[in-house]
PDB file of C-alpha atoms in Angstrom:
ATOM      1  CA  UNK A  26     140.980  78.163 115.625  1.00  0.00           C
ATOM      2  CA  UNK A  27     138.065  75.970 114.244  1.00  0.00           C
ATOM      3  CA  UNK A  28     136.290  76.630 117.347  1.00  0.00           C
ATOM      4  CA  UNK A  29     136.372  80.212 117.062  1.00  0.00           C
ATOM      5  CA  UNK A  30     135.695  79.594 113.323  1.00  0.00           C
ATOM      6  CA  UNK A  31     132.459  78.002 114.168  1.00  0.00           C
ATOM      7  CA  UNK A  32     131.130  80.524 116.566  1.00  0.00           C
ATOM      8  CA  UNK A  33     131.805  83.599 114.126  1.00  0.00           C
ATOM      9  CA  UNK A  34     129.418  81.722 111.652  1.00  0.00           C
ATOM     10  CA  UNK A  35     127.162  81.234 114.417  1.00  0.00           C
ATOM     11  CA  UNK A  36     126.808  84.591 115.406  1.00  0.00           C
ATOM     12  CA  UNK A  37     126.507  85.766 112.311  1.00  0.00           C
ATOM     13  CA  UNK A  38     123.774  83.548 111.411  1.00  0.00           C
ATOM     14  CA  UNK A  39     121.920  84.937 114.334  1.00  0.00           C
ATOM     15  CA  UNK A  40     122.788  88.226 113.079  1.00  0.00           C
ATOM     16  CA  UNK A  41     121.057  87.373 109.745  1.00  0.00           C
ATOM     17  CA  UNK A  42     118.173  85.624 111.230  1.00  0.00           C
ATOM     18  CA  UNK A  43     117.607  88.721 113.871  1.00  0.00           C
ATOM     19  CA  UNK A  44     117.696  90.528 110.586  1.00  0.00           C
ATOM     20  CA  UNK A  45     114.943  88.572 109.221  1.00  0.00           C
ATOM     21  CA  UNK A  46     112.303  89.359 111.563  1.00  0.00           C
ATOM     22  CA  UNK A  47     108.909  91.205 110.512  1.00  0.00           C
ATOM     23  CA  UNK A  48     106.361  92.855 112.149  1.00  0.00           C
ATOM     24  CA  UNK A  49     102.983  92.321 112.899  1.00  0.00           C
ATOM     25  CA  UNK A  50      99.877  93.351 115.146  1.00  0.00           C
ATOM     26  CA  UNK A  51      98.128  91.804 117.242  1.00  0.00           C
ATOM     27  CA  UNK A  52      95.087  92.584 119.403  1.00  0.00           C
ATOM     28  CA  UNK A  53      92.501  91.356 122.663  1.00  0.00           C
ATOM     29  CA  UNK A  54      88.769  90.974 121.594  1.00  0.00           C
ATOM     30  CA  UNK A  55      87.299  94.026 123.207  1.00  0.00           C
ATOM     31  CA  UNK A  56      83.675  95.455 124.022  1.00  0.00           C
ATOM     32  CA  UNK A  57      82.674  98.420 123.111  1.00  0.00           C
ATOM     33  CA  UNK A  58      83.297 101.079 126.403  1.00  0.00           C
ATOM     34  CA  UNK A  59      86.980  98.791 127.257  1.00  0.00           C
ATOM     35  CA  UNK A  60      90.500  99.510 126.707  1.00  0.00           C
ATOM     36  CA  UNK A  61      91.950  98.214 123.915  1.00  0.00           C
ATOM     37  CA  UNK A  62      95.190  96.056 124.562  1.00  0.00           C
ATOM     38  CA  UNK A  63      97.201  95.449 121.398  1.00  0.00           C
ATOM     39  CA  UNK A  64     100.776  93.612 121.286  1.00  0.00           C
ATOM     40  CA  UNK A  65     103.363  94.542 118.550  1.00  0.00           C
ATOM     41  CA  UNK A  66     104.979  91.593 116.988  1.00  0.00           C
ATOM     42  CA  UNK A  67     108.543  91.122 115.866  1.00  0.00           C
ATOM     43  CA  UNK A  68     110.024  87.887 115.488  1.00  0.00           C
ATOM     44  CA  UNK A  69     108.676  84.352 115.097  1.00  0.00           C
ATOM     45  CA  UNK A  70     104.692  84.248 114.047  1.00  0.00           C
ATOM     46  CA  UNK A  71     102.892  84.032 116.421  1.00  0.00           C
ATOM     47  CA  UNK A  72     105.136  83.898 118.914  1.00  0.00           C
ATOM     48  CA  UNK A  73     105.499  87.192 120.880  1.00  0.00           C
ATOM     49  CA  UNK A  74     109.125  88.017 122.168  1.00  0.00           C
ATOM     50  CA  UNK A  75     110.553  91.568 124.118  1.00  0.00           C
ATOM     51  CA  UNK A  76     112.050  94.357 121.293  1.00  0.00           C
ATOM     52  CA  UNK A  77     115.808  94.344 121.659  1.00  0.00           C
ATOM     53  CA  UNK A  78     117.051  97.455 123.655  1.00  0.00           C
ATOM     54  CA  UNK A  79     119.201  97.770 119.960  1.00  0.00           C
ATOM     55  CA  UNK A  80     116.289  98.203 118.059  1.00  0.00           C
ATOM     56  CA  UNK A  81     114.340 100.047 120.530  1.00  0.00           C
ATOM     57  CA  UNK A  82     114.187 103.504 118.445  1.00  0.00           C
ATOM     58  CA  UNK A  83     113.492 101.597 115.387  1.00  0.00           C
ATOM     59  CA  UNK A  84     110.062 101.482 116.443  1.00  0.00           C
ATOM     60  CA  UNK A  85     110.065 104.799 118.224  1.00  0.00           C
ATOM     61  CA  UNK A  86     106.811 105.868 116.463  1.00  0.00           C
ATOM     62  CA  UNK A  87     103.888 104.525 118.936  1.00  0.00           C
ATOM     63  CA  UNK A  88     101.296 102.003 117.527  1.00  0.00           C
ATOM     64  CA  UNK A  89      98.076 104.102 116.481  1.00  0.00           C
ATOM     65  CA  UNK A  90      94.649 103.100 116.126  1.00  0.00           C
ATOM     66  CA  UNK A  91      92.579 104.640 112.810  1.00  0.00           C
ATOM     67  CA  UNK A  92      89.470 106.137 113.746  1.00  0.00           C
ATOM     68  CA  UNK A  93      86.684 107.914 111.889  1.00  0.00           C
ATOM     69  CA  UNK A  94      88.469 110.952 113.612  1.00  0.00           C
ATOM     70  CA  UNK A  95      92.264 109.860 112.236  1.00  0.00           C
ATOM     71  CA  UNK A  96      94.661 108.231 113.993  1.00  0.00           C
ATOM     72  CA  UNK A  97      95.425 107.893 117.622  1.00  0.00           C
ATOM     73  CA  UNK A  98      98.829 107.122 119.789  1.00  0.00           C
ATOM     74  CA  UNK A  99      98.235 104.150 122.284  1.00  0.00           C
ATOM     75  CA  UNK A 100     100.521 104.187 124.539  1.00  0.00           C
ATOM     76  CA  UNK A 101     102.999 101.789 125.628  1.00  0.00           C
ATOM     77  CA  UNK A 102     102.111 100.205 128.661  1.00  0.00           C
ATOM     78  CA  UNK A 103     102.417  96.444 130.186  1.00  0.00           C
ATOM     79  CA  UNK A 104     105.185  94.119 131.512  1.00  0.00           C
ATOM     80  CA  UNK A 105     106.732  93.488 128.103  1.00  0.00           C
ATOM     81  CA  UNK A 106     107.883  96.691 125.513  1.00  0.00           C
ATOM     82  CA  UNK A 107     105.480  95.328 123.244  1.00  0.00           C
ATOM     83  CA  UNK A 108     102.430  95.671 124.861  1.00  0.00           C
ATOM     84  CA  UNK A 109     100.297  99.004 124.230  1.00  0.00           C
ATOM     85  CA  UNK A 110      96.401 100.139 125.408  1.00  0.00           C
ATOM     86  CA  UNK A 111      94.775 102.626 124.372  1.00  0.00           C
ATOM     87  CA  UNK A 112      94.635 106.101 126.122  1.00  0.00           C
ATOM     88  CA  UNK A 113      90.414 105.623 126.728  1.00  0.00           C
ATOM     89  CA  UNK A 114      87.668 103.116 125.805  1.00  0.00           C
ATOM     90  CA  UNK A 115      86.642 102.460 122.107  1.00  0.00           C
ATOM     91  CA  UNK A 116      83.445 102.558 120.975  1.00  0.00           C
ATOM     92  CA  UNK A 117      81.785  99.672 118.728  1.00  0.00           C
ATOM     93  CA  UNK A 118      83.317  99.611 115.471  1.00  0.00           C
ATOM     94  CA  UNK A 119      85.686  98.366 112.875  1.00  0.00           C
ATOM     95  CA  UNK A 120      88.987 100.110 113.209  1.00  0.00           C
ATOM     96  CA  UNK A 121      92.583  99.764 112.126  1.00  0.00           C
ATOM     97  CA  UNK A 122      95.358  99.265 114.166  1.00  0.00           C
ATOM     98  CA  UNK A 123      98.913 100.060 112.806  1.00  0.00           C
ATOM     99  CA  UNK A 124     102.992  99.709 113.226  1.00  0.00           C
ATOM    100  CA  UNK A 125     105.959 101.099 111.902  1.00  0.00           C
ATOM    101  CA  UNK A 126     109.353  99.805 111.756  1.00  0.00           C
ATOM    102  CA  UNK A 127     111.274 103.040 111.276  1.00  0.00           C
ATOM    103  CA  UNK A 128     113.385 103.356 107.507  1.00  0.00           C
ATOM    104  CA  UNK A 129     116.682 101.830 109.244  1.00  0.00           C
ATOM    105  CA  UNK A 130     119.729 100.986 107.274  1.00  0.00           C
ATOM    106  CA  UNK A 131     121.496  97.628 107.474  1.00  0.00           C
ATOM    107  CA  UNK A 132     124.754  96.284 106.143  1.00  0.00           C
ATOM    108  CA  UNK A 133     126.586  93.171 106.228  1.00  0.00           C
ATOM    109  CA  UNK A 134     130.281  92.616 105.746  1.00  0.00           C
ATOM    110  CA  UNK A 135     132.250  89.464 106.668  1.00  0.00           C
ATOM    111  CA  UNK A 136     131.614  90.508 110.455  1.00  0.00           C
ATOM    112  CA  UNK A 137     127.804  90.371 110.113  1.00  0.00           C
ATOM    113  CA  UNK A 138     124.922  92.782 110.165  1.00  0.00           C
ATOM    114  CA  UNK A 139     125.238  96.572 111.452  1.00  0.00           C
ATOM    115  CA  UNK A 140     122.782  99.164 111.796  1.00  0.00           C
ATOM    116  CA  UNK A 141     124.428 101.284 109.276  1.00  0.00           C
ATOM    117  CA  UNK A 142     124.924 102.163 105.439  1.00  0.00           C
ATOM    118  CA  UNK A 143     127.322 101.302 102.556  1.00  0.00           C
ATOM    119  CA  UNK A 144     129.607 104.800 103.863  1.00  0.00           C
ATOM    120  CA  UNK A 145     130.472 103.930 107.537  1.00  0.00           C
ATOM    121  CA  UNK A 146     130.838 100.077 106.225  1.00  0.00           C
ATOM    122  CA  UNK A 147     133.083 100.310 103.307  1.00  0.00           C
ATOM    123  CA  UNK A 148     133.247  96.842 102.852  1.00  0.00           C
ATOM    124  CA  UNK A 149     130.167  95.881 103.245  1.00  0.00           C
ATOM    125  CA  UNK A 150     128.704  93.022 100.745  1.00  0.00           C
ATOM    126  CA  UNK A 151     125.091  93.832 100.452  1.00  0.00           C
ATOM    127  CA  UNK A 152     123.129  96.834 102.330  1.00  0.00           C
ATOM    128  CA  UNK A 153     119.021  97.584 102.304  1.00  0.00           C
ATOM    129  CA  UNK A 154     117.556 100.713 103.646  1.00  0.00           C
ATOM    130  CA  UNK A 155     114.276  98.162 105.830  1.00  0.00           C
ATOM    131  CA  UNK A 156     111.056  99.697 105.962  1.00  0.00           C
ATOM    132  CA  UNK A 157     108.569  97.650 107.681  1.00  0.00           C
ATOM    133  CA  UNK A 158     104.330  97.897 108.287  1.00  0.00           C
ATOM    134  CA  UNK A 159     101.761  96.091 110.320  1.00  0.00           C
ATOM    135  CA  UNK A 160      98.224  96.671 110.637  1.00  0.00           C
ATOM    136  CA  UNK A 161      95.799  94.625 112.424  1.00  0.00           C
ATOM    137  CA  UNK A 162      91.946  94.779 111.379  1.00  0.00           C
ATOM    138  CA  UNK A 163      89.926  95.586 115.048  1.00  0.00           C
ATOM    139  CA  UNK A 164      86.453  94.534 115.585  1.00  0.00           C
ATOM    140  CA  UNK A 165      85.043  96.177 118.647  1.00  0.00           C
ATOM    141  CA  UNK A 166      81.952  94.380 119.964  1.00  0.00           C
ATOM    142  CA  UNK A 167      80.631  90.923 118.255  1.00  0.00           C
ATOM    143  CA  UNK A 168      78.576  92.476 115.552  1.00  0.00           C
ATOM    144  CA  UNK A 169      81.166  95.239 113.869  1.00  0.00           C
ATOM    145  CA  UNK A 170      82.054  94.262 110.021  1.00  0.00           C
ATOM    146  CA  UNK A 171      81.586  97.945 108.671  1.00  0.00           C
ATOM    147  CA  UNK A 172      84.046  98.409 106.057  1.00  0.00           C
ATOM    148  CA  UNK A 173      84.457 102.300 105.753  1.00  0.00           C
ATOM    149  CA  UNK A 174      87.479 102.475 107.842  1.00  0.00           C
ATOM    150  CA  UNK A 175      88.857  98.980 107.326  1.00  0.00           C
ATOM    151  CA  UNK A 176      89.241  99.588 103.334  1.00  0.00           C
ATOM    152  CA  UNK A 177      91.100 103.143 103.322  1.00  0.00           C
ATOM    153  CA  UNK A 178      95.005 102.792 102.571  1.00  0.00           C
ATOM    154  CA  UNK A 179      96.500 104.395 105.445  1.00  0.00           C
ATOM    155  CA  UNK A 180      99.052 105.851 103.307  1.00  0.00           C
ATOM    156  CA  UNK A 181     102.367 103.398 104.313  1.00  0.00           C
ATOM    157  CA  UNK A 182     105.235 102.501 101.706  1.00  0.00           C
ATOM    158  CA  UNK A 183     103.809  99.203 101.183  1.00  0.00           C
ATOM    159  CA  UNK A 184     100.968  97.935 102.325  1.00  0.00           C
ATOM    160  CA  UNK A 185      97.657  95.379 102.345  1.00  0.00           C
ATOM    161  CA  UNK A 186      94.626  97.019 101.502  1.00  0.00           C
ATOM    162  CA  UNK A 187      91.179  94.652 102.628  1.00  0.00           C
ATOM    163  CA  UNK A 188      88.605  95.370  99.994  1.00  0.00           C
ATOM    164  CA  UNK A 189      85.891  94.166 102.771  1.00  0.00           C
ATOM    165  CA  UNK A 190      86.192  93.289 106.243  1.00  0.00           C
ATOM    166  CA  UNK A 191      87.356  89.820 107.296  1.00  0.00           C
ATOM    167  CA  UNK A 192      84.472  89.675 109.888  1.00  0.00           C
ATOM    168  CA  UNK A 193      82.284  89.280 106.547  1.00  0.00           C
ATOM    169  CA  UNK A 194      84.201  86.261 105.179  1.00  0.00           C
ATOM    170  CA  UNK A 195      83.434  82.945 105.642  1.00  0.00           C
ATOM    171  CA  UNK A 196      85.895  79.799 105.702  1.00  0.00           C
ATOM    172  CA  UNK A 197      86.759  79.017 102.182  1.00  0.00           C
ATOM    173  CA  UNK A 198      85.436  82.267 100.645  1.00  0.00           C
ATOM    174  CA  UNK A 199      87.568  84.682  98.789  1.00  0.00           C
ATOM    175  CA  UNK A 200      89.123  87.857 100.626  1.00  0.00           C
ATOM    176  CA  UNK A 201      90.458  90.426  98.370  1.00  0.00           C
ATOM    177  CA  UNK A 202      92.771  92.275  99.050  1.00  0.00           C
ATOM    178  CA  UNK A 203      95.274  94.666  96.911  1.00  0.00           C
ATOM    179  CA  UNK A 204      98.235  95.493  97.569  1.00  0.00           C
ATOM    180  CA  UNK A 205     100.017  99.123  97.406  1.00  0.00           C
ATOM    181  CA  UNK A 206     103.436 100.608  96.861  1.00  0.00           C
ATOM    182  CA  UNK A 207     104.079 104.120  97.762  1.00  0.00           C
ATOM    183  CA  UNK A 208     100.135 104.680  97.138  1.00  0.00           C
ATOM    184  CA  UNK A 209      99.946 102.736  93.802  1.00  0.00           C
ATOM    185  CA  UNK A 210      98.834  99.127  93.039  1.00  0.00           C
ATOM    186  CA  UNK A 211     102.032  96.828  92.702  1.00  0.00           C
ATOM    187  CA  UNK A 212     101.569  93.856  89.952  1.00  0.00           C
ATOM    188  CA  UNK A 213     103.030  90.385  90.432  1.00  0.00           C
ATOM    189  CA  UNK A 214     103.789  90.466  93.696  1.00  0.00           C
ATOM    190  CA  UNK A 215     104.137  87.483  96.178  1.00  0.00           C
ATOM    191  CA  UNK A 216     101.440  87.502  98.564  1.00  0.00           C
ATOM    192  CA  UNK A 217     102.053  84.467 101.056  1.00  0.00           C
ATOM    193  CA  UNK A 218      99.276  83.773 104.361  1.00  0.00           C
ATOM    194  CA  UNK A 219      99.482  82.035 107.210  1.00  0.00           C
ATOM    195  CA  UNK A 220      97.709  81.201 110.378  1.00  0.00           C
ATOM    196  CA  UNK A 221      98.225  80.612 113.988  1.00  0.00           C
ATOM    197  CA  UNK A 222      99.127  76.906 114.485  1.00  0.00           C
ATOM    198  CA  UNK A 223      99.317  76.169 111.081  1.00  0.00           C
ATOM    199  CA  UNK A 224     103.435  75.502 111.618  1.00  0.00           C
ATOM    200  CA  UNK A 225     103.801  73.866 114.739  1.00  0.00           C
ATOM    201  CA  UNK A 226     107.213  73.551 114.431  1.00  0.00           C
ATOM    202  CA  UNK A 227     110.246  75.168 116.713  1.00  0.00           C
ATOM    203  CA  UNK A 228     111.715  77.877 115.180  1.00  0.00           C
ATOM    204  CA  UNK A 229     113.420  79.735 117.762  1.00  0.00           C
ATOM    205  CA  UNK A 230     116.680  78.322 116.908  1.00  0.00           C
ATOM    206  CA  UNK A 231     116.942  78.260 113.563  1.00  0.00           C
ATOM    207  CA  UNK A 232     114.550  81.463 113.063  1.00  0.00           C
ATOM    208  CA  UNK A 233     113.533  80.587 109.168  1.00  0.00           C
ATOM    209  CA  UNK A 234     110.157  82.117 108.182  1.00  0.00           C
ATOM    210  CA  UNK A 235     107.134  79.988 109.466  1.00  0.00           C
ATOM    211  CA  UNK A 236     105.344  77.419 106.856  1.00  0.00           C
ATOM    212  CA  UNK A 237     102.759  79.291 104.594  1.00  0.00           C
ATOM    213  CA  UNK A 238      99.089  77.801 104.024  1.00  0.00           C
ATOM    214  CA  UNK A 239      98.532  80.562 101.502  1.00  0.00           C
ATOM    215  CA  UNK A 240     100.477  81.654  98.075  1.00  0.00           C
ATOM    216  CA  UNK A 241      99.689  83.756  94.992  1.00  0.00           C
ATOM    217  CA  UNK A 242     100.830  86.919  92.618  1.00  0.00           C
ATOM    218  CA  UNK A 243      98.979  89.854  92.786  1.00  0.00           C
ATOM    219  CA  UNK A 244      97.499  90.875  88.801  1.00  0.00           C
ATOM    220  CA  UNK A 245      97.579  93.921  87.279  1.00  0.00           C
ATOM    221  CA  UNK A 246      95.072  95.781  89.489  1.00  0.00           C
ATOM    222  CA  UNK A 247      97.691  95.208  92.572  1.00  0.00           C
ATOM    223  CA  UNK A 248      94.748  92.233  93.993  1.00  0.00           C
ATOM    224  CA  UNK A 249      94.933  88.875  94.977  1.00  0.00           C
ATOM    225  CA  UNK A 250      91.990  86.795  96.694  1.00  0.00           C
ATOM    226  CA  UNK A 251      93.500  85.715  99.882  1.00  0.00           C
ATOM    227  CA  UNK A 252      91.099  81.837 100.745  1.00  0.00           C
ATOM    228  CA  UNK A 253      91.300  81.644 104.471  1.00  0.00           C
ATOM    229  CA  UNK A 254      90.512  77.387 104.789  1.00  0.00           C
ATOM    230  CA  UNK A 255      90.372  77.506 108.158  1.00  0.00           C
ATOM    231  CA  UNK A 256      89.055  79.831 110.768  1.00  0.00           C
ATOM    232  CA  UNK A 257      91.469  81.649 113.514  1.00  0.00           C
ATOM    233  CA  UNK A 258      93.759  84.888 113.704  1.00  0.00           C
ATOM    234  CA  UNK A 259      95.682  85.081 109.899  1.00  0.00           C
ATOM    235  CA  UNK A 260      98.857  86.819 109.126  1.00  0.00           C
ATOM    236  CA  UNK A 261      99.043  88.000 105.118  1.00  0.00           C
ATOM    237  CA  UNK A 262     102.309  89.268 104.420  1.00  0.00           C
ATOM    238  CA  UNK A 263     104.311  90.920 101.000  1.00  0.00           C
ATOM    239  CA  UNK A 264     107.477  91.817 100.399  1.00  0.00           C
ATOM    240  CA  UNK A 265     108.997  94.359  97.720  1.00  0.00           C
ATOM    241  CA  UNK A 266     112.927  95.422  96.985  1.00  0.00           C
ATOM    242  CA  UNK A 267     113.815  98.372  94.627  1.00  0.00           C
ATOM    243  CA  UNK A 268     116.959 100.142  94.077  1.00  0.00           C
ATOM    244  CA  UNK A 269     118.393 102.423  96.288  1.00  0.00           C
ATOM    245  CA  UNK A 270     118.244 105.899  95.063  1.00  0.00           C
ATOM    246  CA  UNK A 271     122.025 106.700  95.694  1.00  0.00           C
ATOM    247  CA  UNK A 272     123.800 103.426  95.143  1.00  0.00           C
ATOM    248  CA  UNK A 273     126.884 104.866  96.999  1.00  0.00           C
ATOM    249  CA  UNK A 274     124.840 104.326 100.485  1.00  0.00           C
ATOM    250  CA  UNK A 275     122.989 101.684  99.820  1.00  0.00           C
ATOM    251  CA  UNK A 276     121.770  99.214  96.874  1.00  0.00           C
ATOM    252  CA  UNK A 277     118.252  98.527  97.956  1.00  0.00           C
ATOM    253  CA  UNK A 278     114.882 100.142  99.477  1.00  0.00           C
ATOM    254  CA  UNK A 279     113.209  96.790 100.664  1.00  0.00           C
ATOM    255  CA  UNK A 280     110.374  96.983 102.083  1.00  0.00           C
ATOM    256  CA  UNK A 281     108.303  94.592 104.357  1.00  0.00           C
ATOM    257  CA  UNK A 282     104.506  94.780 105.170  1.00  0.00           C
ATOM    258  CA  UNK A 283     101.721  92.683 107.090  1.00  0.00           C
ATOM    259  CA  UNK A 284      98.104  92.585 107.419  1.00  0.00           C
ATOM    260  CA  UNK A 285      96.687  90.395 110.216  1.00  0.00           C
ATOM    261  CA  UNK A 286      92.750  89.405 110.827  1.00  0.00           C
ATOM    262  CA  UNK A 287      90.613  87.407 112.222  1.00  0.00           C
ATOM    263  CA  UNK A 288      88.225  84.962 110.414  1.00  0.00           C
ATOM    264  CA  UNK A 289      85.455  83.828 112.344  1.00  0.00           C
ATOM    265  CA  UNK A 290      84.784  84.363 116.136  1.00  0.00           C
ATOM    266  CA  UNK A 291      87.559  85.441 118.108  1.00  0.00           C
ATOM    267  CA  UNK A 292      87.400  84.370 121.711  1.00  0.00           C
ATOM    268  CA  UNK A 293      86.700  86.215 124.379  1.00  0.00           C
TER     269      UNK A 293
END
């Protein structure tokens, strides 16, 4: 009976910590007149790991790249579900490359997490409608910094707005950035930053969010200066939970978004 005990909380912390995941993009350095090969990541940062077949319409909306023109679909293509290319070559430029983790409720009762709301799980002790966004900042060729595309909101629930482009900022300098919910600048919120190697540690087993080099509170304006100490591919990341709208399906809207960049020379 203790046995069984023990594996019911096991699974159920699995549940939870599947449940924790984020998302965030990642892409190849490219040249201007090559495909562009992009990887969407959900789980461990920066770890990339196959999209469970359970969560597989969750992210039914393709990754797109912002252009000058709007956005494009890339299409999903590679040995692993979360590789995509783009459909022709990119030019040389600064573009934006975005995810979406489709509104998808959760609830957990005693059993553990479901893919559900508070009216099919009755019993259910705590349930969030999960919104999640990543966007990537893309450099095509070694000289693009322009900022025109880079700085426009792309119009998600939550999100990280650069006020310049990372390829401008230098080790130790200041990167602003501000932060947005549902299109309007969100005060006092918890901007953490983190970078690849930073936690070396192995976190596939107990799946807690990786070590942060970065922490501060957006001010009133919705900004916060991100300071990037070291160079290599960064992961900024913000969080923000509101009620529900109809507390009879669920008690909270939470939503999750990411911006990831590159500071200095990415190799080739």
């Amino acid at each position: 009976m203790k046995t069984k005990q023990l594996l019911l909380a096991g699974l159920i912390l699995c549940t939870t910590a599947a449940h924790a995941h984020r998302v965030w993009v990642t892409s190849n350095h490219t040249h201007g007149g090559e495909i562009l090969k992009a990887e969407l990541g959900y789980g461990e940062f920066p770890e990339l790991e196959p999209i469970a077949q359970d969560r597989l319409h969750i992210f039914r909306r393709p990754m797109q790249l912002v252009t000058e023109n709007g956005k494009e679909d890339l299409q999903q293509k590679g040995r692993y579900n979360y590789q995509y290319e783009s459909k022709k070559p990119v030019k040389e430029g600064s573009y934006l490359l975005i995810a979406e983790y489709q509104p998808t409720f959760w609830s957990k009762n005693r059993e553990g997490w479901k893919q559900t709301d508070m009216k099919a799980m009755p019993d259910a002790e705590y349930c969030e409608q999960t919104r999640m966004y990543g966007k990537n900042v893309v450099n095509v060729g070694h000289e693009s910094a322009d900022t025109k595309i880079v700085t426009r909101p792309v119009g998600y629930g939550l999100e990280i707005v650069p006020m310049d482009n990372p390829a401008n900022i230098h080790v130790g300098e200041r990167f602003k950035v501000k932060v947005l919910f549902n299109g309007e600048p969100l005060p006092n919120a918890v901007v953490t930053a983190t970078f690849d190697g930073f936690d070396t540690s192995d976190r596939s087993k107990s799946h807690k969010v990786e070590a942060q080099a970065f922490y501060d509170k957006t001010g009133d304006d919705g900004t916060v200066d991100i300071i990037p100490l070291r160079q290599g591919f960064w992961k900024a990341n913000v969080e923000h939970k509101v009620d529900y709208a109809d507390q009879k399906v669920c008690q909270k809207l939470s939503s999750y978004s990411t911006l990831t960049f590159q500071i200095g020379h990415q190799a080739h």
